[in-house]
CSV table of C-alpha atoms in Angstrom, one decimal:
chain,number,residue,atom,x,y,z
A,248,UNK,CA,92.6,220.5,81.8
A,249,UNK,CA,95.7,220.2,83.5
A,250,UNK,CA,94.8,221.6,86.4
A,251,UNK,CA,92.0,219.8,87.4
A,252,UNK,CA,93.9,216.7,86.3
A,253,UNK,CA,96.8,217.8,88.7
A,254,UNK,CA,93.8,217.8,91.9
A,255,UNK,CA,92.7,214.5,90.4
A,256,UNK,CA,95.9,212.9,91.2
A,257,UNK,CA,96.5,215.0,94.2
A,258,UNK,CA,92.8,213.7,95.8
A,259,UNK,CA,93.9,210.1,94.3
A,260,UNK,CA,97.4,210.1,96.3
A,261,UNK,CA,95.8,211.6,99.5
A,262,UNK,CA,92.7,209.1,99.3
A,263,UNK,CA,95.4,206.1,99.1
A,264,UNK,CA,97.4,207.5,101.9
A,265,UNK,CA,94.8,207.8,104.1
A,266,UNK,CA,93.1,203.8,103.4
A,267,UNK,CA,97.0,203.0,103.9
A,268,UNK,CA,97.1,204.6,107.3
A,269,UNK,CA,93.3,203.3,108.2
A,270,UNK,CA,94.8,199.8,107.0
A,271,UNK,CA,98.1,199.8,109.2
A,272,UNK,CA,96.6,201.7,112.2
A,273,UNK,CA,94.1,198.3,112.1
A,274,UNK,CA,96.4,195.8,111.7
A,275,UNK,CA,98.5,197.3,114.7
A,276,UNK,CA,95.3,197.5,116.9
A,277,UNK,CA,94.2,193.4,115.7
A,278,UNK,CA,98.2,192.9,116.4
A,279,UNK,CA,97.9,194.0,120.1
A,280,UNK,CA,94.6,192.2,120.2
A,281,UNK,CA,95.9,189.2,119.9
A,282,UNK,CA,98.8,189.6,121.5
A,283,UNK,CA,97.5,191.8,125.0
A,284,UNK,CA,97.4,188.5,126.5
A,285,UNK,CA,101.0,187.1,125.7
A,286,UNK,CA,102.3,190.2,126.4
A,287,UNK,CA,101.1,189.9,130.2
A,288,UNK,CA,102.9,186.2,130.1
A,289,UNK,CA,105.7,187.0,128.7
A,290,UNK,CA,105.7,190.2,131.6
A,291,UNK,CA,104.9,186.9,134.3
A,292,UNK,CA,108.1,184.9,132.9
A,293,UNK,CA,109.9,187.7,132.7
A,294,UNK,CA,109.0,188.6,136.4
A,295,UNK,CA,109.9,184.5,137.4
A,296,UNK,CA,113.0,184.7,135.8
A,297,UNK,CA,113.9,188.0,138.0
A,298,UNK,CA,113.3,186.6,141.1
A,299,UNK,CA,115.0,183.3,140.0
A,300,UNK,CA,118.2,185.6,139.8
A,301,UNK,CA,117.0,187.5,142.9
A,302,UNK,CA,117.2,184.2,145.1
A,303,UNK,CA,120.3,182.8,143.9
A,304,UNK,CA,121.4,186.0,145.1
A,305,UNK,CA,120.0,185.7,148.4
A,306,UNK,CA,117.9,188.6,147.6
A,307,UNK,CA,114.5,187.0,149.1
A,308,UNK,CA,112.4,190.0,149.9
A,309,UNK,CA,113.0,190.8,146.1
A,310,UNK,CA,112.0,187.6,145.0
A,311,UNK,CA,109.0,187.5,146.5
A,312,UNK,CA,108.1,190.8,145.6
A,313,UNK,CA,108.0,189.5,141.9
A,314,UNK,CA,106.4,186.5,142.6
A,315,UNK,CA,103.2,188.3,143.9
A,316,UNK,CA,103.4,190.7,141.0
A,317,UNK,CA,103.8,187.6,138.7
A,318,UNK,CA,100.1,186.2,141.0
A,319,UNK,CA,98.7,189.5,139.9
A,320,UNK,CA,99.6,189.6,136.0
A,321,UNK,CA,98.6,185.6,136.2
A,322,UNK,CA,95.7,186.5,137.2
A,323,UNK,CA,95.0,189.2,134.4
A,324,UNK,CA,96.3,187.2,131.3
A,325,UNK,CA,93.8,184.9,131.2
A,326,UNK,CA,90.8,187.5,131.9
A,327,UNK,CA,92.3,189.8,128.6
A,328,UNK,CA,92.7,186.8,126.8
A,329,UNK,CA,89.1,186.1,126.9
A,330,UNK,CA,87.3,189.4,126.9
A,331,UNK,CA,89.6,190.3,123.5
A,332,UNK,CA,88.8,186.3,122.3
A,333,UNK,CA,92.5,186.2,121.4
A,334,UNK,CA,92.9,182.4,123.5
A,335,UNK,CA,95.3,180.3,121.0
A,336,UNK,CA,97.3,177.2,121.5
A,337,UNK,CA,100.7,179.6,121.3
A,338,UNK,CA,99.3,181.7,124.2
A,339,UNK,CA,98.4,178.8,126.3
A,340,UNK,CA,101.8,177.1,126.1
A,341,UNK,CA,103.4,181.0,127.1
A,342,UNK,CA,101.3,180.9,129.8
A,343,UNK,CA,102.0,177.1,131.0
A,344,UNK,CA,105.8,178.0,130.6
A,345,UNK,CA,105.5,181.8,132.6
A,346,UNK,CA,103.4,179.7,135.3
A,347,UNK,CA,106.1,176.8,136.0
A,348,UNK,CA,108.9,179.6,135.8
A,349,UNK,CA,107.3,181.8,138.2
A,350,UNK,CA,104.9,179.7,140.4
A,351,UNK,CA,107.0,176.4,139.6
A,352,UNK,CA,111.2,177.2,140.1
A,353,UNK,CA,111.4,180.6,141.4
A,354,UNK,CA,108.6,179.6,144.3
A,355,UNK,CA,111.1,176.5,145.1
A,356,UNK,CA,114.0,178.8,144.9
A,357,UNK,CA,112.8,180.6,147.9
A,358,UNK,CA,112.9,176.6,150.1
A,359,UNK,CA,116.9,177.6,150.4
A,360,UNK,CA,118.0,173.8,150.2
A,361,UNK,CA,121.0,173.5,151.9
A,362,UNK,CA,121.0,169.4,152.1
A,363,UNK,CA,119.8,166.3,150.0
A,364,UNK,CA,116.1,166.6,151.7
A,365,UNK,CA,116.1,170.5,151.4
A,366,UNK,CA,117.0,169.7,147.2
A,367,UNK,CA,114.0,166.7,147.4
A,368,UNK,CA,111.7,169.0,148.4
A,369,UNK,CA,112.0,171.7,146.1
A,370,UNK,CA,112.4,169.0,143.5
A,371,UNK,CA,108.8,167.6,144.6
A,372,UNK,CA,107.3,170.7,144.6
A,373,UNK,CA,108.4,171.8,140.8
A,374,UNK,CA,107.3,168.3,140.0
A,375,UNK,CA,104.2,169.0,141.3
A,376,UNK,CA,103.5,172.7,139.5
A,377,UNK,CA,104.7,170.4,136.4
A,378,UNK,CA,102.2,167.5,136.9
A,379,UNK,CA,99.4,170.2,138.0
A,380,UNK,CA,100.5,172.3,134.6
A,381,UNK,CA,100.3,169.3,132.4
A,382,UNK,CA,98.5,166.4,133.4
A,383,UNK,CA,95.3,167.8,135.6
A,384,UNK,CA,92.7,168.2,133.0
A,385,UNK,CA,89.0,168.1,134.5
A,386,UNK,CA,87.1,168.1,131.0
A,387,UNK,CA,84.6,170.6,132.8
A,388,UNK,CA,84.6,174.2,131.5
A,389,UNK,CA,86.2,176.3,134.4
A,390,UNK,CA,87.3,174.1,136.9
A,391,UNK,CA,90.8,172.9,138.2
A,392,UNK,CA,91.6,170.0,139.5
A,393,UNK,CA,94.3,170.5,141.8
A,394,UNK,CA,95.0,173.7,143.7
A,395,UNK,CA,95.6,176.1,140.8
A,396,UNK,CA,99.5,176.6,141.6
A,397,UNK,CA,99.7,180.8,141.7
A,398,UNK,CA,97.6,180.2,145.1
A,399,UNK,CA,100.3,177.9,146.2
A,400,UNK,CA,103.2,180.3,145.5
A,401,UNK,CA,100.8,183.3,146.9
A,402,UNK,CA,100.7,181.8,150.4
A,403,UNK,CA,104.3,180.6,150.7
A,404,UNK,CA,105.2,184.0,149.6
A,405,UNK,CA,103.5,185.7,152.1
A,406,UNK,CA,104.2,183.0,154.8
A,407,UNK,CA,107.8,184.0,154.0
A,408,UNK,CA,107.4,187.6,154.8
A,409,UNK,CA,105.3,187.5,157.4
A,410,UNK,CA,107.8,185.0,159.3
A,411,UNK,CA,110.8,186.6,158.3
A,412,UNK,CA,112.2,183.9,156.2
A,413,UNK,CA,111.3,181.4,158.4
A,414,UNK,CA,112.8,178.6,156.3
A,415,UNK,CA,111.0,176.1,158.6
A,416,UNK,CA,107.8,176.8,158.4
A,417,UNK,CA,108.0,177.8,154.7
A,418,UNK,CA,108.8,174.4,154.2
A,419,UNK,CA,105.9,172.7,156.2
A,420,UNK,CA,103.6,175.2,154.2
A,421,UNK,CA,105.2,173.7,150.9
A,422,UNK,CA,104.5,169.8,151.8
A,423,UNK,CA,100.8,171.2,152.5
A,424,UNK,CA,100.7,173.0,149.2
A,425,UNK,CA,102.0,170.0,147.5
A,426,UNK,CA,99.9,167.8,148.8
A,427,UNK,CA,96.6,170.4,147.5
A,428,UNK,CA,98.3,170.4,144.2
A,429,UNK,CA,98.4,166.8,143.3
A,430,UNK,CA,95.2,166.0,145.3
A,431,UNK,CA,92.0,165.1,142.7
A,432,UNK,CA,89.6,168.0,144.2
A,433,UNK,CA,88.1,170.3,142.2
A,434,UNK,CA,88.5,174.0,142.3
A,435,UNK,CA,86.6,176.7,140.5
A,436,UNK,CA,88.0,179.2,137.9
A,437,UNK,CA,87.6,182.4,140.1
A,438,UNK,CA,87.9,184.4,136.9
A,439,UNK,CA,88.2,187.3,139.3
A,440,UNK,CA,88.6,190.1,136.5
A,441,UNK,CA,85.2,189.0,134.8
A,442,UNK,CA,82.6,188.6,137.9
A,443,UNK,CA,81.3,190.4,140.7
A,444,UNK,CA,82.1,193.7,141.0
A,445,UNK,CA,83.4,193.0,144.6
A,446,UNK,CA,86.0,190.6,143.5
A,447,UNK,CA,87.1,193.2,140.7
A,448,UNK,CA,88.0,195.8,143.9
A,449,UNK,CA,89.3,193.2,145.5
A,450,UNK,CA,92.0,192.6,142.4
A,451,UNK,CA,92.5,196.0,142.2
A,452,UNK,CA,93.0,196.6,146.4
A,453,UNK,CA,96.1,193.9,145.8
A,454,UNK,CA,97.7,195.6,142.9
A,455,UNK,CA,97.5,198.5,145.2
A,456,UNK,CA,98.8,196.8,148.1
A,457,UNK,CA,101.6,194.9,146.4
A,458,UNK,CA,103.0,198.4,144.2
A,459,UNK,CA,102.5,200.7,147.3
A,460,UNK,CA,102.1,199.4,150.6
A,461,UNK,CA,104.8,198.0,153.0
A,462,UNK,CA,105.4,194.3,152.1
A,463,UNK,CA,103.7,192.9,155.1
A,464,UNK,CA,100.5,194.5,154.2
A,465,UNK,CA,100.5,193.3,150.6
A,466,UNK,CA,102.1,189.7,152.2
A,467,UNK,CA,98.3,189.4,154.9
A,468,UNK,CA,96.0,190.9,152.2
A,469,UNK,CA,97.5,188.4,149.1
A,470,UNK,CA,97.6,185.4,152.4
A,471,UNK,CA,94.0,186.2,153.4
A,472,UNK,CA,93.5,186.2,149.8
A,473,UNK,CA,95.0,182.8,148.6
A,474,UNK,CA,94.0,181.0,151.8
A,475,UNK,CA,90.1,182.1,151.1
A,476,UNK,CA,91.1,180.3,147.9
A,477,UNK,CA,92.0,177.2,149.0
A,478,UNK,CA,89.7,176.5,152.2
A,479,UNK,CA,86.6,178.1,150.7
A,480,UNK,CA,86.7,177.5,146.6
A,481,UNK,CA,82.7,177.2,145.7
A,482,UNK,CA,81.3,179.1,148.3
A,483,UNK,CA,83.7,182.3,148.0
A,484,UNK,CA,85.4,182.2,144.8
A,485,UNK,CA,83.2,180.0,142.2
A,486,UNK,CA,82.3,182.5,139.6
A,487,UNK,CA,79.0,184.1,139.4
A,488,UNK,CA,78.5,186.4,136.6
């Protein structure tokens, strides 16, 4: 009787073990569940924060190469956080703060103020990711109001490469971009990740562009891409299912 006890409490122990590892192996897959999302915005702050450092080293090329990665993982966050139905008050405010770091500061960072109305101007245009972060709410499932802000970084960004650095004109682009970003209109959630398939290859053609191609190539495609954005919302962009 001993033996068959022994196998009893050999089956027992190996039964547990197995449940135990079933058990863990599912609480690590719910963990990355709900945390897929974060992840990706704590990946966007991390990438504002970079080129924050980047500028202030005059290291603008850099900078901006982050910012556009930060557009792309912006983009994603919100898209995994919906298909995995992991959206929480936590993982909104992480994304609100990644957005304002990376769209917000390190966008202004790359105005170079030199002067007092170089310094306004970047000042106005955080203010403005702030006031389009926090106060726009449009009640309507969706929809902005405002020009969503990674747009607004996307286009300076590549208006920077594509001039050179031409602190000018970056800064005439970032008055216009303000002005889109407190202004009442409404723009549609593009939810690019979860509509047509055409705007799914399009996501995908700027991940390629902006990890493998020369930077003015990923600069015109992500500048024809944010510019679509903002002149044509509804009849380009508005998401059809």
């Amino acid at each position: 009787t001993g033996q068959p006890g022994r196998v009893a409490g050999v089956f027992q122990c190996m039964k547990k073990l197995f449940l135990s590892e079933r058990a863990g192996r599912g609480r690590t897959l719910e963990f990355i569940r709900k945390n897929a999302a974060n992840g990706l915005s704590v990946a966007n702050l991390l990438a504002g924060l970079s080129s924050v450092l980047c500028s202030l080293n005059r290291q603008y090329h850099h900078s901006c190469w982050l910012l556009l990665v930060g557009f792309l993982l912006d983009l994603a966050d919100g898209a995994v956080a919906r298909q995995l139905d992991a959206c929480s008050a936590l993982g909104a405010k992480l994304d609100d703060f990644a957005d304002f770091t990376t769209f917000g500061l390190a966008t202004a960072l790359l105005l170079q103020p030199q002067g007092a109305l170089e310094g306004l101007l970047a000042i106005a245009y955080v203010m403005a990711v702030f006031a389009r972060l926090c106060f726009f709410s449009t009640g309507i499932p969706f929809t902005y109001q405002g020009l969503p802000c990674p747009y607004a970084s996307s286009l300076l960004v590549s208006t920077f490469l594509l001039t050179a650095g031409n602190v000018t004109l970056l800064r005439v682009a970032a008055i216009i971009m303000i002005l889109f970003m407190v202004d009442r209109s409404l723009y549609p959630h593009d939810k690019v990740l979860e509509s047509q398939l055409w705007k799914k290859v399009f996501y995908a053609g700027g991940v390629v562009a902006v990890l493998f191609l020369p930077a003015m190539v990923a600069s015109a495609y992500c500048l024809a891409w944010s510019t679509s954005y903002i002149i044509f919302p509804f009849a380009i962009w508005s998401c059809t299912a």
